[in-house]
Amino acid sequence: MFPTYDIIVVGAGHAGCEAAHAAAKMGASVLLCTMNMNTIAQMSCNPAMGGVAKGQIIREIDALGGMSGIISDTSMIQFRMLNRSKGPAMWSPRSQNDRMLFAEQWRLALEQTPGVDFWQEMITGLLVKNGRVYGVRTSIGLEIPGKAVVLTNGTFLNGMIHIGEKQFGGGRTGESPAKGITEQLVSLGLEAGRMKTGTPPRVDGRSLDYSKMEEQLGDDKPEKFSFSPTTKPLETQRSCWITYTNRAVHETLETGFDRSPMFNGRIQGLGPRYCPSIEDKINRFAERERHQIFVEPEGWNTVEIYVNGFSTSLPEDVQYAALRKIPGFEKAKMFRPGYAIEYDYFPPTQLKMSLETQTIERLFFAGQINGTTGYEEAACQGLMAGINAYLSVQEKGPFVLQRSEAYIGVLIDDLVNKGTEEPYRMFTSRAEFRLSLRQDNADIRLTELGYKLGLASVNRYQNMLDKKSQTETLLQGLSRFKLQPEEINPLLIGLGTGAISEKTSAEKILKRPQLSMHHLKEVAPSLKEYLGPFSTEVLEQAEIQLKYDSYLEKERLLVEKVAHLEHLSIPSTFDFLSITALSNESRQKLHKIRPETLGQAARISGVSPADVSILTVYLGR
């Protein structure tokens, strides 16, 4: 009935969609298995993409040739570049999206990708022989052969939904949990754990009083995620709104604490630290008088509203009563209550850097099964797992991004080497080379790699080369372009920076933090004419490189300093336990995680610089 597929992807969320698309684009035959064809690429939680550090990830996915950026652009209803008041390393694109349109665009994109087939049914087990996966087993007993398998089960593995004292099996509200896979993997030697996440109630936007809220508009000049010219920035946008909880809301919520699964012990899994439930917030931060609530529309035409900041598993009657005490929500009608969900995950220290499991060959994990939270974190893992699954089938070496190359590299390195006991979320602070890993230069960093893999198109590659070439031309031109004191000094003095006494290059003046390219264009007509042919993207790229040149050079030297460790491979058969000179903790951690390079070993928590020196000596032998 079934051919032998190169790749079988289990789960069609953000990770599964990227994995299936990437592998197929590279030439694989792919079967995407989902329990419900109508929920492919479902935005299970908030209808938004990007945000702090997450926006950088979406741009990196796009630069490599993935689809999340394009899908986000074509389903966007609002765009904001966060942290514009800070330095460019902190700028983070974020979009509000039309939930239904997002899922539709992803499904159409996959249906139009040659090599992708679909199968709607629960996968209950894997076909494993001699330490290698060779297919999957379905709930009705079908065996589907595959050369590699990517598991992207999200919150479905033994999922349990909690609403107050009620609990029932489910991977999402109204959908069944997936059973069988966890038990089999544990029997094959993998360690499993439990995590928890949650979602807020959805309400009827027609029942809200927006006059009592603060309007949150999109950017005046909205941008987009994808570097591809095939998507365009928004011309019209939908507003979001901000309101706040108050003491009355908190007191109402507290009446349900005795029935809260969080507080009475029914929920065992740890929830996301940086996206806590409302009951957790008012319990942990009892001194706070109010908490921010973001009122987010679910799409262009729907009246459904996502109540961001009000995630909860309290009884539905308590949720409803508390909601109605929020300003603007006095007459709110609830579509469905919020809930918490517990699910199985597998500590990611059991993975290789390629996201392949250490114990079962050609079995790859991506997304929440690895302990992460967020669409963006899941999508980038799916992309990398899809790439590496196909490379393994082709018997080629893995594709691994270093911490100095991408936020994606930071994320995977953190997961594999440090593990996580709570849902992992990406932040700019996790990236030590974040000044180089900006959202604006993701294409310059990664598109050539995507092109060589067969993911990024030749047009994408040429666009990146053109951008790079034009930026270099512009920088050279600015170094030669001289400005007279009389034409620039009034601006300099007005901005509170020192005047110049002789002709000075535009390059040197632009390095001052008070000035921007826009300032220079306004006071120097000849410079404005020169800059005219360059795109906004190139102008921004050149300005960032100029202003941060010395800092970028320091980062580059630091990258070079640590890079040599990444090239020192550790044989897969290396016996860490036999090296008695290592500390006991170091031996145990190294034996468990089995680092593939000395650089990876150095980043494992508990492995000291002295241990690395000892390893260097043994590897030299």
Coordinates of C-alpha atoms in Angstrom, one line a residue:
M1 CA 0.0 0.0 0.0
F2 CA 2.8 2.4 0.9
P3 CA 6.2 3.0 -0.9
T4 CA 9.3 3.2 1.3
Y5 CA 9.5 6.9 2.1
D6 CA 12.8 8.7 2.6
I7 CA 11.4 10.6 5.6
I8 CA 8.2 10.1 7.7
V9 CA 7.3 13.2 9.7
V10 CA 4.9 12.5 12.6
G11 CA 2.9 15.6 13.6
A12 CA 1.9 18.6 11.4
G13 CA 2.5 21.5 13.7
H14 CA 5.1 24.2 13.1
A15 CA 8.0 21.7 13.5
G16 CA 6.4 19.0 11.4
C17 CA 5.5 21.4 8.6
E18 CA 9.1 22.8 8.4
A19 CA 10.6 19.4 8.5
A20 CA 8.4 18.0 5.7
H21 CA 9.0 21.0 3.5
A22 CA 12.7 21.1 4.0
A23 CA 13.3 17.4 3.4
A24 CA 11.1 17.5 0.3
K25 CA 12.8 20.6 -1.1
M26 CA 16.1 18.8 -0.8
G27 CA 14.7 15.9 -2.9
A28 CA 13.3 13.5 -0.3
S29 CA 10.1 11.6 -0.6
V30 CA 8.1 12.6 2.5
L31 CA 5.0 11.3 4.3
L32 CA 3.5 13.9 6.7
C33 CA 1.3 12.1 9.3
T34 CA -1.3 14.0 11.3
M35 CA -4.3 13.0 13.3
N36 CA -6.4 15.7 11.6
M37 CA -5.7 17.1 8.2
N38 CA -7.8 20.1 9.2
T39 CA -5.4 21.2 11.9
I40 CA -2.2 21.3 9.9
A41 CA -0.1 24.3 11.2
Q42 CA -2.6 25.2 13.8
M43 CA -1.7 28.2 16.0
S44 CA -2.5 26.4 19.2
C45 CA -1.9 29.4 21.4
N46 CA -1.5 33.0 20.5
P47 CA -2.1 34.2 16.9
A48 CA 1.3 35.8 16.5
M49 CA 4.8 35.1 15.2
G50 CA 8.2 36.5 16.2
G51 CA 9.0 38.7 19.1
V52 CA 12.2 39.1 21.1
A53 CA 14.8 36.7 19.8
K54 CA 11.9 34.7 18.2
G55 CA 11.7 37.1 15.3
Q56 CA 15.4 36.6 14.7
I57 CA 14.7 32.8 14.5
I58 CA 11.9 33.3 11.9
R59 CA 14.3 35.4 9.8
E60 CA 16.9 32.7 10.0
I61 CA 14.5 30.0 9.0
D62 CA 13.6 32.2 6.0
A63 CA 17.2 32.9 5.1
L64 CA 17.9 29.1 5.0
G65 CA 14.9 28.5 2.7
G66 CA 12.2 27.5 5.2
M67 CA 8.6 28.7 5.0
S68 CA 7.7 30.3 8.3
G69 CA 8.6 33.8 7.3
I70 CA 6.6 33.6 4.0
I71 CA 3.6 32.1 5.7
S72 CA 3.7 34.8 8.5
D73 CA 3.9 37.5 5.9
T74 CA 1.0 36.2 3.8
S75 CA -1.3 35.8 6.9
M76 CA -0.2 39.0 8.8
I77 CA -2.7 41.5 10.2
Q78 CA -0.2 43.7 12.1
F79 CA 3.5 44.2 12.2
R80 CA 5.7 45.7 14.8
M81 CA 9.5 45.9 15.2
L82 CA 10.1 45.6 18.9
N83 CA 12.9 47.3 20.8
R84 CA 13.6 50.0 18.2
S85 CA 14.7 52.3 21.1
K86 CA 17.6 49.9 21.8
G87 CA 20.5 48.8 19.7
P88 CA 20.0 46.8 16.5
A89 CA 21.0 43.5 18.2
M90 CA 17.7 43.8 20.1
W91 CA 15.4 44.7 17.2
S92 CA 12.9 41.9 16.9
P93 CA 10.2 41.6 14.3
R94 CA 6.7 40.5 15.5
S95 CA 3.5 40.0 13.7
Q96 CA -0.2 39.4 14.6
N97 CA -1.6 36.8 12.3
D98 CA -4.9 35.6 11.0
R99 CA -5.1 32.2 12.6
M100 CA -7.2 30.5 10.0
L101 CA -5.3 32.0 7.1
F102 CA -1.9 31.0 8.6
A103 CA -3.0 27.3 8.7
E104 CA -4.5 27.5 5.2
Q105 CA -1.3 29.0 3.7
W106 CA 0.9 26.3 5.3
R107 CA -1.4 23.5 4.0
L108 CA -1.5 25.0 0.5
A109 CA 2.3 25.4 0.5
L110 CA 2.9 21.8 1.5
E111 CA 0.3 20.5 -1.0
Q112 CA 2.2 22.4 -3.7
T113 CA 5.6 21.0 -2.6
P114 CA 6.6 18.1 -4.8
G115 CA 7.5 15.0 -2.8
V116 CA 5.1 15.6 0.1
D117 CA 2.4 13.0 0.8
F118 CA -0.2 13.1 3.6
W119 CA -1.7 10.4 5.9
Q120 CA -4.4 11.2 8.5
E121 CA -4.2 8.8 11.4
M122 CA -2.7 8.5 14.9
I123 CA 0.8 7.0 14.9
T124 CA 1.1 4.7 17.9
G125 CA 4.6 3.2 17.4
L126 CA 7.8 3.0 15.6
L127 CA 9.3 0.2 13.6
V128 CA 12.8 -0.4 15.1
K129 CA 15.3 -3.1 14.3
N130 CA 19.0 -3.4 15.3
G131 CA 19.0 0.1 16.7
R132 CA 17.6 1.8 13.6
V133 CA 14.1 3.1 12.9
Y134 CA 12.6 1.8 9.6
G135 CA 9.1 3.1 9.7
V136 CA 5.9 3.7 11.8
R137 CA 2.9 1.8 12.9
T138 CA -0.6 3.4 12.9
S139 CA -3.6 3.0 15.2
I140 CA -5.3 0.6 12.8
G141 CA -2.2 -1.5 12.5
L142 CA -0.7 -0.3 9.2
E143 CA 3.1 -0.4 8.9
I144 CA 4.5 2.4 6.8
P145 CA 8.2 2.0 5.8
G146 CA 10.5 4.9 6.0
K147 CA 14.3 5.3 6.0
A148 CA 14.2 8.1 8.7
V149 CA 11.5 9.3 11.1
V150 CA 11.1 12.8 12.6
L151 CA 8.8 13.0 15.7
T152 CA 7.2 16.4 16.2
N153 CA 4.3 15.4 18.5
G154 CA 3.9 18.8 20.3
T155 CA 1.7 18.5 23.3
F156 CA 0.0 15.3 22.2
L157 CA 2.1 12.6 23.8
N158 CA -0.2 11.4 26.6
G159 CA -1.6 14.9 26.7
M160 CA -3.9 15.7 29.7
I161 CA -6.0 18.8 29.8
H162 CA -6.9 20.5 33.1
I163 CA -9.7 22.9 33.8
G164 CA -10.3 23.3 37.5
E165 CA -11.1 19.9 39.0
K166 CA -11.8 18.5 35.6
Q167 CA -9.2 16.6 33.7
F168 CA -9.4 14.6 30.5
G169 CA -7.1 13.3 27.8
G170 CA -6.3 15.6 24.9
G171 CA -3.5 17.1 22.8
R172 CA -5.4 20.3 22.3
T173 CA -9.0 21.1 23.2
G174 CA -11.3 18.9 21.2
E175 CA -8.5 16.6 20.0
S176 CA -7.3 13.2 21.3
P177 CA -3.9 12.6 22.9
A178 CA -1.3 10.4 21.2
K179 CA -0.6 7.1 23.0
G180 CA 2.0 4.4 22.6
I181 CA 5.1 6.2 21.4
T182 CA 6.3 7.3 24.8
E183 CA 6.0 3.9 26.3
Q184 CA 7.8 2.3 23.3
L185 CA 10.7 4.8 23.4
V186 CA 11.1 4.3 27.2
S187 CA 11.3 0.6 26.6
L188 CA 14.0 1.2 24.1
G189 CA 16.1 3.1 26.7
L190 CA 15.1 6.7 26.4
E191 CA 14.2 8.9 29.4
A192 CA 10.9 10.7 29.4
G193 CA 9.5 13.5 31.5
R194 CA 6.4 15.7 31.9
M195 CA 5.9 19.4 31.1
K196 CA 3.0 21.7 31.3
T197 CA 1.8 24.7 29.2
G198 CA -1.4 26.6 29.1
T199 CA -3.7 28.9 27.1
P200 CA -6.1 31.7 27.9
P201 CA -9.9 31.9 27.3
R202 CA -11.1 33.2 24.0
V203 CA -13.8 35.8 24.0
D204 CA -16.3 37.5 21.6
G205 CA -14.8 40.8 20.5
R206 CA -18.3 42.3 19.9
S207 CA -18.9 42.1 23.7
L208 CA -15.8 44.2 24.6
D209 CA -15.7 48.0 25.3
Y210 CA -12.5 49.2 23.6
S211 CA -13.0 52.7 24.9
K212 CA -11.7 51.5 28.2
M213 CA -8.4 50.1 26.7
E214 CA -5.3 51.5 25.2
E215 CA -5.0 51.0 21.4
Q216 CA -1.8 49.3 20.2
L217 CA -1.2 50.2 16.5
G218 CA 1.2 48.5 14.2
D219 CA 4.3 50.3 12.9
D220 CA 3.7 53.3 10.6
K221 CA 6.0 51.7 8.0
P222 CA 5.5 48.0 8.5
E223 CA 8.2 45.6 7.4
K224 CA 8.0 41.8 7.0
F225 CA 9.8 38.6 7.9
S226 CA 10.8 37.2 4.5
F227 CA 13.8 38.4 2.5
S228 CA 12.0 37.1 -0.6
P229 CA 10.4 39.8 -2.8
T230 CA 7.4 37.6 -3.3
T231 CA 5.8 38.9 -0.1
K232 CA 4.9 42.5 0.5
P233 CA 4.5 44.7 3.6
L234 CA 1.0 45.3 4.9
E235 CA -0.8 48.4 3.6
T236 CA -3.6 48.2 6.2
Q237 CA -3.4 46.7 9.7
R238 CA -5.7 45.7 12.6
S239 CA -5.1 47.2 16.0
C240 CA -4.5 45.3 19.2
W241 CA -5.5 46.7 22.6
I242 CA -4.0 46.8 26.1
T243 CA -5.9 46.6 29.4
Y244 CA -5.0 45.6 33.0
T245 CA -6.1 43.3 35.8
N246 CA -6.9 44.9 39.2
R247 CA -7.4 43.9 42.8
A248 CA -11.0 42.8 42.2
V249 CA -9.8 40.5 39.4
H250 CA -7.1 39.0 41.6
E251 CA -9.5 38.5 44.5
T252 CA -12.0 36.7 42.2
L253 CA -9.3 34.4 40.8
E254 CA -8.1 33.6 44.4
T255 CA -11.6 32.2 45.2
G256 CA -10.7 29.3 42.8
F257 CA -7.3 28.5 44.2
D258 CA -8.6 25.5 46.2
R259 CA -9.9 24.0 43.0
S260 CA -6.7 24.9 40.9
P261 CA -4.9 21.9 39.5
M262 CA -1.7 23.9 39.8
F263 CA -2.0 24.4 43.5
N264 CA -3.6 21.1 44.6
G265 CA -0.9 18.9 43.0
R266 CA -2.8 17.4 40.1
I267 CA -0.4 19.0 37.7
Q268 CA 3.1 17.6 38.1
G269 CA 4.9 19.0 35.0
L270 CA 6.8 22.3 35.1
G271 CA 5.3 25.2 33.2
P272 CA 7.0 27.9 31.2
R273 CA 8.8 30.3 33.5
Y274 CA 8.4 33.3 31.2
C275 CA 4.8 32.8 30.3
P276 CA 3.1 31.9 33.6
S277 CA -0.6 31.5 34.2
I278 CA -2.5 34.4 35.7
E279 CA -3.0 32.5 38.9
D280 CA 0.7 31.9 39.1
K281 CA 1.4 35.6 38.6
I282 CA -0.9 36.8 41.3
N283 CA 0.4 34.1 43.7
R284 CA 4.1 34.8 43.1
F285 CA 3.8 38.6 42.7
A286 CA 1.2 39.3 45.3
E287 CA 2.5 42.8 45.8
R288 CA 1.6 43.8 42.2
E289 CA -1.6 45.7 41.9
R290 CA -2.2 44.9 38.2
H291 CA -0.9 42.8 35.3
Q292 CA -1.0 43.7 31.6
I293 CA -3.5 42.1 29.3
F294 CA -3.1 42.2 25.5
V295 CA -6.3 42.0 23.6
E296 CA -5.4 40.3 20.3
P297 CA -7.8 39.8 17.3
E298 CA -7.6 36.2 15.8
G299 CA -7.8 37.4 12.2
W300 CA -9.1 39.9 9.6
N301 CA -12.7 39.0 9.8
T302 CA -13.4 36.9 12.9
V303 CA -14.7 38.4 16.1
E304 CA -12.8 35.9 18.2
I305 CA -10.2 37.6 20.6
Y306 CA -7.2 36.0 22.2
V307 CA -6.7 37.3 25.8
N308 CA -2.9 37.3 26.0
G309 CA -1.7 37.4 29.6
F310 CA -4.6 35.5 31.1
S311 CA -3.5 31.9 30.6
T312 CA -5.2 29.8 33.3
S313 CA -6.4 26.4 34.4
L314 CA -8.9 27.7 37.0
P315 CA -12.5 26.5 37.0
E316 CA -14.4 28.0 34.1
D317 CA -16.9 29.9 36.3
V318 CA -14.0 31.6 38.1
Q319 CA -12.3 32.5 34.8
Y320 CA -15.6 34.0 33.6
A321 CA -16.2 36.0 36.7
A322 CA -12.7 37.3 36.9
L323 CA -12.6 38.3 33.2
R324 CA -15.7 40.4 33.6
K325 CA -13.9 42.6 36.2
I326 CA -11.2 43.6 33.7
P327 CA -11.8 47.1 32.3
G328 CA -13.5 46.7 28.9
F329 CA -14.5 43.1 29.7
E330 CA -17.6 43.9 31.9
K331 CA -19.9 42.4 29.3
A332 CA -17.5 39.8 27.8
K333 CA -18.9 36.7 26.3
M334 CA -16.5 33.7 26.5
F335 CA -16.1 31.4 23.5
R336 CA -14.1 28.8 25.5
P337 CA -12.2 28.7 28.7
G338 CA -8.5 28.6 29.2
Y339 CA -6.9 25.4 30.2
A340 CA -3.5 23.8 31.2
I341 CA -2.1 20.8 29.4
E342 CA 0.5 18.3 30.6
Y343 CA 2.4 16.2 28.0
D344 CA 5.4 13.9 27.7
Y345 CA 8.8 15.2 26.5
F346 CA 12.2 13.7 26.2
P347 CA 15.2 15.5 27.8
P348 CA 17.2 16.7 24.8
T349 CA 20.5 15.7 26.3
Q350 CA 19.7 12.4 24.6
L351 CA 20.1 13.9 21.2
K352 CA 23.1 14.5 18.9
M353 CA 23.6 18.0 17.6
S354 CA 21.8 17.0 14.4
L355 CA 18.7 16.3 16.6
E356 CA 19.0 12.6 15.9
T357 CA 18.6 10.4 19.0
Q358 CA 21.8 8.9 20.3
T359 CA 20.3 5.4 20.9
I360 CA 18.1 5.0 17.8
E361 CA 19.7 5.7 14.4
R362 CA 17.8 7.9 12.0
L363 CA 15.2 8.9 14.6
F364 CA 14.9 12.7 15.0
F365 CA 13.1 14.8 17.5
A366 CA 11.9 18.4 17.0
G367 CA 9.7 20.9 18.9
Q368 CA 8.0 20.4 22.2
I369 CA 9.1 16.8 22.4
N370 CA 12.5 18.3 23.2
G371 CA 11.2 20.5 26.0
T372 CA 10.9 23.8 24.1
T373 CA 7.9 26.3 24.0
G374 CA 6.9 28.5 21.2
Y375 CA 6.1 28.2 17.5
E376 CA 9.4 29.7 16.4
E377 CA 11.6 27.4 18.5
A378 CA 9.6 24.4 17.2
A379 CA 9.8 25.6 13.6
C380 CA 13.6 26.0 13.5
Q381 CA 14.1 22.6 15.1
G382 CA 11.7 21.1 12.5
L383 CA 13.8 22.7 9.7
M384 CA 17.0 21.3 11.1
A385 CA 15.6 17.9 11.8
G386 CA 14.2 17.7 8.3
I387 CA 17.5 18.7 6.7
N388 CA 19.5 16.2 8.8
A389 CA 17.1 13.4 8.4
Y390 CA 17.5 13.6 4.6
L391 CA 21.3 14.0 4.9
S392 CA 21.4 10.8 7.1
V393 CA 19.4 8.9 4.4
Q394 CA 21.9 10.2 1.8
E395 CA 24.7 9.0 4.2
K396 CA 26.1 12.5 4.4
G397 CA 27.4 14.3 7.4
P398 CA 25.1 16.4 9.6
F399 CA 24.3 20.1 9.1
V400 CA 25.0 21.9 12.4
L401 CA 24.9 25.6 13.0
Q402 CA 27.4 27.0 15.5
R403 CA 26.4 29.4 18.3
S404 CA 28.3 32.1 16.4
E405 CA 26.3 31.5 13.2
A406 CA 22.7 31.6 14.3
Y407 CA 20.1 31.8 17.1
I408 CA 19.1 28.4 15.8
G409 CA 22.6 27.1 16.7
V410 CA 22.3 28.6 20.2
L411 CA 19.0 27.0 20.8
I412 CA 20.1 23.5 19.7
D413 CA 23.4 23.8 21.5
D414 CA 21.6 24.8 24.7
L415 CA 19.2 21.9 24.5
V416 CA 21.7 19.2 23.7
N417 CA 24.4 20.3 26.1
K418 CA 22.5 21.8 29.0
G419 CA 19.1 20.2 28.7
T420 CA 16.0 21.8 30.2
E421 CA 13.7 20.9 33.0
E422 CA 11.2 23.6 32.1
P423 CA 9.8 24.7 28.7
Y424 CA 12.8 26.4 27.0
R425 CA 12.3 29.8 25.4
M426 CA 14.8 31.8 23.4
F427 CA 16.0 35.2 24.5
T428 CA 18.6 37.5 23.0
S429 CA 20.5 37.2 26.3
R430 CA 21.2 33.5 25.6
A431 CA 23.3 34.4 22.5
E432 CA 26.8 35.6 23.4
F433 CA 27.4 36.8 19.8
R434 CA 24.0 38.5 19.5
L435 CA 25.5 41.7 18.0
S436 CA 26.5 39.6 15.0
L437 CA 23.2 37.5 15.0
R438 CA 20.9 40.3 14.1
Q439 CA 17.5 40.0 12.3
D440 CA 18.6 42.3 9.5
N441 CA 21.6 40.2 8.4
A442 CA 20.2 36.7 8.7
D443 CA 20.3 36.3 4.9
I444 CA 24.0 37.4 4.7
R445 CA 24.8 34.8 7.4
L446 CA 22.8 31.9 6.2
T447 CA 21.4 32.0 2.7
E448 CA 24.5 30.7 1.1
L449 CA 24.3 27.6 3.4
G450 CA 20.7 27.1 2.5
Y451 CA 21.5 27.4 -1.2
K452 CA 24.2 24.8 -1.0
L453 CA 21.7 22.5 0.8
G454 CA 19.2 22.9 -2.0
L455 CA 16.8 24.8 0.1
A456 CA 17.2 28.4 -0.7
S457 CA 16.6 29.2 -4.4
V458 CA 19.1 30.7 -6.8
N459 CA 17.1 33.9 -6.8
R460 CA 17.4 34.1 -3.0
Y461 CA 21.1 33.5 -3.2
Q462 CA 21.5 36.2 -5.9
N463 CA 19.4 38.7 -3.9
M464 CA 21.7 38.1 -0.9
L465 CA 24.8 38.6 -3.0
D466 CA 23.4 41.8 -4.5
K467 CA 22.5 43.2 -1.0
K468 CA 26.0 42.3 0.2
S469 CA 27.7 43.9 -2.8
Q470 CA 25.6 47.1 -2.6
T471 CA 26.3 47.4 1.1
E472 CA 30.0 47.2 0.5
T473 CA 29.7 49.8 -2.4
L474 CA 27.8 52.1 -0.1
L475 CA 30.3 51.8 2.7
Q476 CA 33.2 52.6 0.3
G477 CA 31.3 55.6 -1.1
L478 CA 30.6 57.0 2.4
S479 CA 34.3 56.8 3.2
R480 CA 35.0 59.0 0.2
F481 CA 32.1 61.4 0.5
K482 CA 33.2 64.6 2.3
L483 CA 30.9 67.0 4.1
Q484 CA 31.7 70.7 4.7
P485 CA 31.6 72.1 8.2
E486 CA 29.1 74.8 7.2
E487 CA 26.6 72.3 5.8
I488 CA 26.8 69.8 8.7
N489 CA 27.6 71.8 11.9
P490 CA 24.2 73.3 12.5
L491 CA 22.8 69.7 12.6
L492 CA 25.6 68.4 14.8
I493 CA 25.2 71.3 17.3
G494 CA 21.4 70.8 17.3
L495 CA 21.8 67.1 18.2
G496 CA 24.2 67.9 21.0
T497 CA 27.4 66.6 19.4
G498 CA 30.6 68.4 18.6
A499 CA 31.1 70.5 15.5
I500 CA 33.7 69.7 12.9
S501 CA 36.4 72.2 11.8
E502 CA 37.4 70.7 8.4
K503 CA 36.0 68.5 5.7
T504 CA 35.0 65.2 7.2
S505 CA 33.9 61.9 5.6
A506 CA 30.2 60.9 5.9
E507 CA 31.5 57.6 7.2
K508 CA 33.2 59.2 10.2
I509 CA 30.3 61.5 11.0
L510 CA 27.8 58.6 10.8
K511 CA 29.7 56.7 13.5
R512 CA 28.4 59.2 16.0
P513 CA 25.5 57.7 17.9
Q514 CA 23.4 60.8 17.6
L515 CA 23.2 60.7 13.8
S516 CA 21.5 58.5 11.3
M517 CA 21.5 58.2 7.6
H518 CA 18.2 60.1 7.6
H519 CA 19.8 63.1 9.3
L520 CA 22.6 63.3 6.7
K521 CA 20.1 63.1 3.8
E522 CA 18.2 66.1 5.1
V523 CA 21.2 68.4 5.4
A524 CA 23.3 67.4 2.4
P525 CA 21.4 67.4 -0.9
S526 CA 24.4 65.9 -2.8
L527 CA 24.6 63.0 -0.3
K528 CA 20.8 62.5 -0.6
E529 CA 21.2 62.2 -4.4
Y530 CA 24.0 59.7 -4.0
L531 CA 22.1 57.6 -1.5
G532 CA 18.9 57.7 -3.6
P533 CA 19.5 54.4 -5.6
F534 CA 20.1 52.3 -2.5
S535 CA 17.3 50.4 -0.9
T536 CA 16.2 51.0 2.7
E537 CA 17.5 47.6 3.6
V538 CA 21.0 48.4 2.2
L539 CA 21.1 51.8 3.9
E540 CA 20.2 50.2 7.3
Q541 CA 22.7 47.4 6.8
A542 CA 25.5 49.9 6.0
E543 CA 24.6 52.2 9.0
I544 CA 24.6 49.3 11.5
Q545 CA 28.0 48.0 10.2
L546 CA 29.5 51.5 10.5
K547 CA 28.2 52.3 13.9
Y548 CA 29.1 48.9 15.5
D549 CA 32.3 48.2 13.5
S550 CA 34.6 48.0 16.5
Y551 CA 32.2 45.9 18.6
L552 CA 31.6 43.5 15.6
E553 CA 35.4 43.2 15.2
K554 CA 35.7 42.2 18.9
E555 CA 33.0 39.6 18.4
R556 CA 34.7 38.2 15.3
L557 CA 38.0 37.8 17.2
L558 CA 36.2 36.0 20.0
V559 CA 34.5 33.7 17.5
E560 CA 37.9 32.9 16.0
K561 CA 39.4 32.2 19.5
V562 CA 36.8 29.6 20.3
A563 CA 36.3 28.2 16.8
H564 CA 39.3 25.8 16.9
L565 CA 37.7 23.8 19.7
E566 CA 34.7 23.2 17.3
H567 CA 37.0 21.5 14.8
L568 CA 38.5 19.0 17.3
S569 CA 36.2 16.0 16.8
I570 CA 35.7 13.4 19.5
P571 CA 35.3 9.8 18.2
S572 CA 31.9 8.3 18.8
T573 CA 33.6 5.3 20.6
F574 CA 35.6 7.5 23.0
D575 CA 35.4 6.1 26.6
F576 CA 34.9 9.1 28.9
L577 CA 34.4 6.9 32.0
S578 CA 37.9 5.5 31.7
I579 CA 39.6 8.9 32.1
T580 CA 40.1 9.0 35.9
A581 CA 41.8 12.4 35.7
L582 CA 38.4 13.9 35.0
S583 CA 36.0 14.9 37.8
N584 CA 33.2 12.4 38.5
E585 CA 30.6 14.9 37.4
S586 CA 32.4 15.6 34.2
R587 CA 32.8 11.9 33.4
Q588 CA 29.1 11.3 34.0
K589 CA 27.9 14.3 32.0
L590 CA 30.3 13.6 29.1
H591 CA 29.2 9.9 29.0
K592 CA 25.5 10.8 29.0
I593 CA 25.6 13.7 26.4
R594 CA 28.4 12.2 24.3
P595 CA 29.7 15.5 22.7
E596 CA 30.9 15.3 19.2
T597 CA 33.5 18.1 19.4
L598 CA 35.7 19.5 22.1
G599 CA 33.8 22.8 21.8
Q600 CA 30.6 21.1 22.6
A601 CA 32.2 19.3 25.6
A602 CA 33.4 22.7 26.9
R603 CA 29.8 24.0 27.0
I604 CA 28.4 21.2 29.1
S605 CA 27.3 22.3 32.5
G606 CA 29.7 20.7 35.0
V607 CA 32.7 20.3 32.6
S608 CA 35.4 22.6 33.9
P609 CA 38.3 24.2 31.8
A610 CA 40.6 21.8 33.5
D611 CA 38.5 18.9 32.3
V612 CA 38.7 20.3 28.7
S613 CA 42.5 20.5 29.0
I614 CA 42.7 16.9 30.1
L615 CA 40.4 15.9 27.2
T616 CA 42.7 17.8 24.8
V617 CA 45.7 15.8 25.9
Y618 CA 43.8 12.4 25.6
L619 CA 42.5 13.3 22.1
G620 CA 46.0 14.4 21.1
R621 CA 47.2 10.9 22.0

